[in-house]
Structures are given as structure tokens and as C-alpha cells.
mmCIF file with all atom_site columns, C-alpha atoms in Angstrom:
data_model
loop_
_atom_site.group_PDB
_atom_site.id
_atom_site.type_symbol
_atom_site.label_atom_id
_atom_site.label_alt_id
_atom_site.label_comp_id
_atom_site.label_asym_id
_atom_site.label_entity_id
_atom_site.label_seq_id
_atom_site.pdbx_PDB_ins_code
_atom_site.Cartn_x
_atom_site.Cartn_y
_atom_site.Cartn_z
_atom_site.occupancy
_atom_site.B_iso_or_equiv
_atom_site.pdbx_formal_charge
_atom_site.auth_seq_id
_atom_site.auth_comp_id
_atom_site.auth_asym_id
_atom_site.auth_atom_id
_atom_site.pdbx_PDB_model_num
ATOM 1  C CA . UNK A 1 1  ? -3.487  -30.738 17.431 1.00 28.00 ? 259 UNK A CA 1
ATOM 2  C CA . UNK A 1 2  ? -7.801  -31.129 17.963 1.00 32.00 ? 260 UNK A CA 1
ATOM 3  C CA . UNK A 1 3  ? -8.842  -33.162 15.443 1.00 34.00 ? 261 UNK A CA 1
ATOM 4  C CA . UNK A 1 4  ? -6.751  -32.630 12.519 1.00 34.00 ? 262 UNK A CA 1
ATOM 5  C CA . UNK A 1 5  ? -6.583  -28.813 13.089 1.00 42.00 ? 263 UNK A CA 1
ATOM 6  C CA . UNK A 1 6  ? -3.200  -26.843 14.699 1.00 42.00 ? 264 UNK A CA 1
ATOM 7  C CA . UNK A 1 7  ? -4.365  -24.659 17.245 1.00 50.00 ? 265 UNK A CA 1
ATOM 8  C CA . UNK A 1 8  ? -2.582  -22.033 18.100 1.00 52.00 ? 266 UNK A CA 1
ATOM 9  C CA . UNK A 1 9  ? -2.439  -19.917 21.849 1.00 49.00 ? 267 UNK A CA 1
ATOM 10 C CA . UNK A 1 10 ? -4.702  -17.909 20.738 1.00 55.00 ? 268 UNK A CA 1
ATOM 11 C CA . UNK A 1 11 ? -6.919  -20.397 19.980 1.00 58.00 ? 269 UNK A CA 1
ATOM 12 C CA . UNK A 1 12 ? -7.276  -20.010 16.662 1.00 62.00 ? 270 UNK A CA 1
ATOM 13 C CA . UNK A 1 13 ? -7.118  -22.682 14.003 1.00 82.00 ? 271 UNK A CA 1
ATOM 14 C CA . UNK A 1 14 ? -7.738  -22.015 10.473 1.00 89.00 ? 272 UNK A CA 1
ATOM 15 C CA . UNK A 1 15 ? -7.183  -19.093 8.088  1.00 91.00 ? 273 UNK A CA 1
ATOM 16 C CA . UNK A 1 16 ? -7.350  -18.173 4.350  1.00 95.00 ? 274 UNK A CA 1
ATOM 17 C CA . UNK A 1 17 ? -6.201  -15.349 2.222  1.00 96.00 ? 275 UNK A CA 1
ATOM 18 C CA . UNK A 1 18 ? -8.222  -12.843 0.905  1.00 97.00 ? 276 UNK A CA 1
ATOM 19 C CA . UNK A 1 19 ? -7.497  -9.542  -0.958 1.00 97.00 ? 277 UNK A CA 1
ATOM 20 C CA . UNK A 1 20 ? -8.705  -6.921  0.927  1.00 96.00 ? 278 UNK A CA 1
ATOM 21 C CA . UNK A 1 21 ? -10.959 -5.397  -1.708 1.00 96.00 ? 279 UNK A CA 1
ATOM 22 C CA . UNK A 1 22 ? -13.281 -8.419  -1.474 1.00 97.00 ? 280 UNK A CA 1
ATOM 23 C CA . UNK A 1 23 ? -13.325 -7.992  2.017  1.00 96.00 ? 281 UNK A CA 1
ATOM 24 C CA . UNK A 1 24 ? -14.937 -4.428  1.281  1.00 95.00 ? 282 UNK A CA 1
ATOM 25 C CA . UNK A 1 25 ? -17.712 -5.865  -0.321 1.00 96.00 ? 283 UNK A CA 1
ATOM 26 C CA . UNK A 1 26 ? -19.122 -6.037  3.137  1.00 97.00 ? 284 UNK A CA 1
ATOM 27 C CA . UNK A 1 27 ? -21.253 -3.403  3.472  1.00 95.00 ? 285 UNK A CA 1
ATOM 28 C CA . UNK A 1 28 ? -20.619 -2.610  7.401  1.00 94.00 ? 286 UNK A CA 1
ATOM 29 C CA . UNK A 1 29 ? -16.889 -2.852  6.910  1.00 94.00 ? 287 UNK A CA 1
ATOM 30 C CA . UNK A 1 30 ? -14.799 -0.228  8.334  1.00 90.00 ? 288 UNK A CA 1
ATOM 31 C CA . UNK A 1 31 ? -11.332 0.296   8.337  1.00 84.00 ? 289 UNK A CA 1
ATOM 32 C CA . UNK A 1 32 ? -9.265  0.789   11.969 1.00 81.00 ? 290 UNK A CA 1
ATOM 33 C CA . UNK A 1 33 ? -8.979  4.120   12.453 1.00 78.00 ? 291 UNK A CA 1
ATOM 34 C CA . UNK A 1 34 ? -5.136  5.914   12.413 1.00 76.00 ? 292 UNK A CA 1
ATOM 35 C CA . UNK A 1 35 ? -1.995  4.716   10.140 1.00 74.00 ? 293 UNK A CA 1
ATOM 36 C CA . UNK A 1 36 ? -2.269  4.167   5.932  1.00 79.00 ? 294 UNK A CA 1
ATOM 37 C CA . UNK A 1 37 ? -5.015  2.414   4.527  1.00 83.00 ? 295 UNK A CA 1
ATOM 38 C CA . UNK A 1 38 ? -4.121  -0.949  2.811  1.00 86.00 ? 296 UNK A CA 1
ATOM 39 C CA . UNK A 1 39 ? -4.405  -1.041  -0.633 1.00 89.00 ? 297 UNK A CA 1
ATOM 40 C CA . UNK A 1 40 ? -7.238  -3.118  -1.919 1.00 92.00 ? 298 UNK A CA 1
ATOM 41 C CA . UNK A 1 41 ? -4.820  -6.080  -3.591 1.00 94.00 ? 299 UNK A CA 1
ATOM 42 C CA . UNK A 1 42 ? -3.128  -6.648  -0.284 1.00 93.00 ? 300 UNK A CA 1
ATOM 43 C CA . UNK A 1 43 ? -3.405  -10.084 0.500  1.00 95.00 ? 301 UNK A CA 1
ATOM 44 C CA . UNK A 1 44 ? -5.242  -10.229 4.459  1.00 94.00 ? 302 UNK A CA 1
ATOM 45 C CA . UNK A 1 45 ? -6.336  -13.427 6.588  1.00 93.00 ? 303 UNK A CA 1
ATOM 46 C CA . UNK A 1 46 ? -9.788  -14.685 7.804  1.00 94.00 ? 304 UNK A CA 1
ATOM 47 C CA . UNK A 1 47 ? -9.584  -16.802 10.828 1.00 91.00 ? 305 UNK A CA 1
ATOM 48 C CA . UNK A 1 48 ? -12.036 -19.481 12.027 1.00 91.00 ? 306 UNK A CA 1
ATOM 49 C CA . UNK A 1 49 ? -13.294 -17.211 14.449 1.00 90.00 ? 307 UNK A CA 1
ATOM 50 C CA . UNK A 1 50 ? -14.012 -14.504 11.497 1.00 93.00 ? 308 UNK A CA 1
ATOM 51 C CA . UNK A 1 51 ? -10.882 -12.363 12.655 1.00 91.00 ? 309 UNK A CA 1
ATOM 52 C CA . UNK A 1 52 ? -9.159  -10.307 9.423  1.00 93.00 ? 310 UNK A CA 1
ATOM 53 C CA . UNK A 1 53 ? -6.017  -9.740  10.099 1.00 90.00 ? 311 UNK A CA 1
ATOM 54 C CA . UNK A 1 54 ? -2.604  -9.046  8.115  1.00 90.00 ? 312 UNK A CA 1
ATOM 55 C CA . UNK A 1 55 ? -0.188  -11.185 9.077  1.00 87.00 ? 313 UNK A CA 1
ATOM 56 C CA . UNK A 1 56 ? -1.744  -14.665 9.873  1.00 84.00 ? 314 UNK A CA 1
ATOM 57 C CA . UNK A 1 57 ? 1.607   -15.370 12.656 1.00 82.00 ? 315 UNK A CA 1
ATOM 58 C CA . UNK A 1 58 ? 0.892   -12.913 14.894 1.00 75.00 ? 316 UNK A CA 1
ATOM 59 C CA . UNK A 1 59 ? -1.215  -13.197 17.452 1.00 62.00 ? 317 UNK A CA 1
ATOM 60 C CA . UNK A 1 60 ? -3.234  -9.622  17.188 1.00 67.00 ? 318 UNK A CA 1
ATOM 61 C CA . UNK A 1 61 ? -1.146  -7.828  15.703 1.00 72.00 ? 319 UNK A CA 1
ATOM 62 C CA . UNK A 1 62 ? -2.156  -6.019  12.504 1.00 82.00 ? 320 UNK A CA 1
ATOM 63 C CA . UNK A 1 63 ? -6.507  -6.672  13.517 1.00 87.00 ? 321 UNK A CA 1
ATOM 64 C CA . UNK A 1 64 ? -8.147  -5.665  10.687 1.00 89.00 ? 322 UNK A CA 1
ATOM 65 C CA . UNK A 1 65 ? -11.750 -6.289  12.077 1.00 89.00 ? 323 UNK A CA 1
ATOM 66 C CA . UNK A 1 66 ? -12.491 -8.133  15.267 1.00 88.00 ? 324 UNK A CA 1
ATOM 67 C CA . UNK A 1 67 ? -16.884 -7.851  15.143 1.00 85.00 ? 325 UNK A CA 1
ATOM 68 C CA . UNK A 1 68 ? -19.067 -10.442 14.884 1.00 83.00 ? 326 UNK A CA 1
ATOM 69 C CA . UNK A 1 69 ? -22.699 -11.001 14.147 1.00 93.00 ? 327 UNK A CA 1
ATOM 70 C CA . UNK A 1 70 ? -25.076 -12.730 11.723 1.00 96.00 ? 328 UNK A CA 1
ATOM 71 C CA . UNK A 1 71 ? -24.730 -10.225 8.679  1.00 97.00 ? 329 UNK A CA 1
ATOM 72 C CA . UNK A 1 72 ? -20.799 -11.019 8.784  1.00 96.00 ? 330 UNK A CA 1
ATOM 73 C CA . UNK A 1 73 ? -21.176 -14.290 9.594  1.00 96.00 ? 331 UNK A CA 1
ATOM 74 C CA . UNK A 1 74 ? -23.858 -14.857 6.164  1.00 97.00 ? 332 UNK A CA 1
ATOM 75 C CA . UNK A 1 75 ? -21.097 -13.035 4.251  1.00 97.00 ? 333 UNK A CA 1
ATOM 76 C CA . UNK A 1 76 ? -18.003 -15.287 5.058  1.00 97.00 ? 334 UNK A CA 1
ATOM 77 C CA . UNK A 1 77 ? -20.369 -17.754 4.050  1.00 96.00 ? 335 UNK A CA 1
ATOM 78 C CA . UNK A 1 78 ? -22.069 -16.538 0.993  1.00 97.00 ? 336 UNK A CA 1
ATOM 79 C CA . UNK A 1 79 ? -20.355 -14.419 -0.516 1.00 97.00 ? 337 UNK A CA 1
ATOM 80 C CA . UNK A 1 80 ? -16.541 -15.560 0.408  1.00 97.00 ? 338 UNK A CA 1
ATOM 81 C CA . UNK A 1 81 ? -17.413 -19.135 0.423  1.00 96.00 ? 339 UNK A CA 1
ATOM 82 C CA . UNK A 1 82 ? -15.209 -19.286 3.861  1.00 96.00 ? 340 UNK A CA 1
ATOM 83 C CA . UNK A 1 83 ? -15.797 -22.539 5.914  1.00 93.00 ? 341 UNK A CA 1
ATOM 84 C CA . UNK A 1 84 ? -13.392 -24.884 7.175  1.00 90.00 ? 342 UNK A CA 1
ATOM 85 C CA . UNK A 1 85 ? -12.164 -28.339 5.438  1.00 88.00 ? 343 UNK A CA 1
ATOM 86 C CA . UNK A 1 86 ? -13.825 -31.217 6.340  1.00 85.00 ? 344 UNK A CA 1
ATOM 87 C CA . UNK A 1 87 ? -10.459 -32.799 6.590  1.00 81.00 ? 345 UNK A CA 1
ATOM 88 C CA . UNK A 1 88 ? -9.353  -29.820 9.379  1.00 77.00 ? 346 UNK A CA 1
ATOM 89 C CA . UNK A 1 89 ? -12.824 -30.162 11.420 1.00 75.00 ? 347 UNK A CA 1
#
């Protein structure tokens, strides 16, 4: 535990749940390529380290989108409000 905040191995520390449609909303999203494409009510997680994924216990399994960069970066913040408690910092 680092200051109030699990950690896990892969060094990631805090998520929340989105639904994947507002996810979308990012203009340079793209989905992984191969398999079925998730359905826009299905619930996916946004790590600290902006990772989507769908299944917040594993590791990187299910990686939804993995790319950084200031126009993601301004969108977690702006338009999905994402930061992490002040309690969890």
C-alpha cells in the first residue's frame, strides 16, 4: 500500500468504470483489431495510467487501448472527469 492506494504487480493503482460508448466519444479511439466488438453499454475500466481494459483483475488481459498522449490525457480529464481521490493519492 503507497500512500493510501493498493498497488498492484503491475503497478497499477486506481480504476473506474465506464460504459464503453462514452469511451467512443474520443475521437482517435479505435477498437483492437480481431474478435466481436463490445457493445457500447458494456461496463470497461480506466486505470491510473489511462489503460481501458475489461476486466479490472487481470493484469492485460482484455486491453482495450494502451496509447497515451495529451489529446487522451485532456479527455480523461475533461470530458470523463477521471482523476484520482485525494484520499487514494
Amino acid at each position: 500500500m503507497t500512500g493510501g492506494q493498493r498497488t498492484r504487480p503491475d503497478g497499477r493503482g486506481y480504476c473506474r468504470a465506464y460504459p464503453l460508448a462514452r469511451l467512443r466519444g474520443f475521437s482517435g479511439w479505435e477498437e483492437p483489431l480481431g474478435g466481436e466488438r463490445p457493445d457500447g453499454d458494456t461496463v470497461v475500466y480506466l486505470w491510473d495510467d489511462l489503460t481501458v481494459v475489461t476486466d479490472p483483475l487481470a493484469a492485460d488481459d482484455g486491453v482495450l487501448w494502451k496509447r497515451g498522449g495529451e489529446p487522451w490525457e485532456r479527455f480523461c480529464r475533461e470530458e470523463l472527469n477521471f482523476e484520482i481521490p485525494e484520499d487514494l493519492k
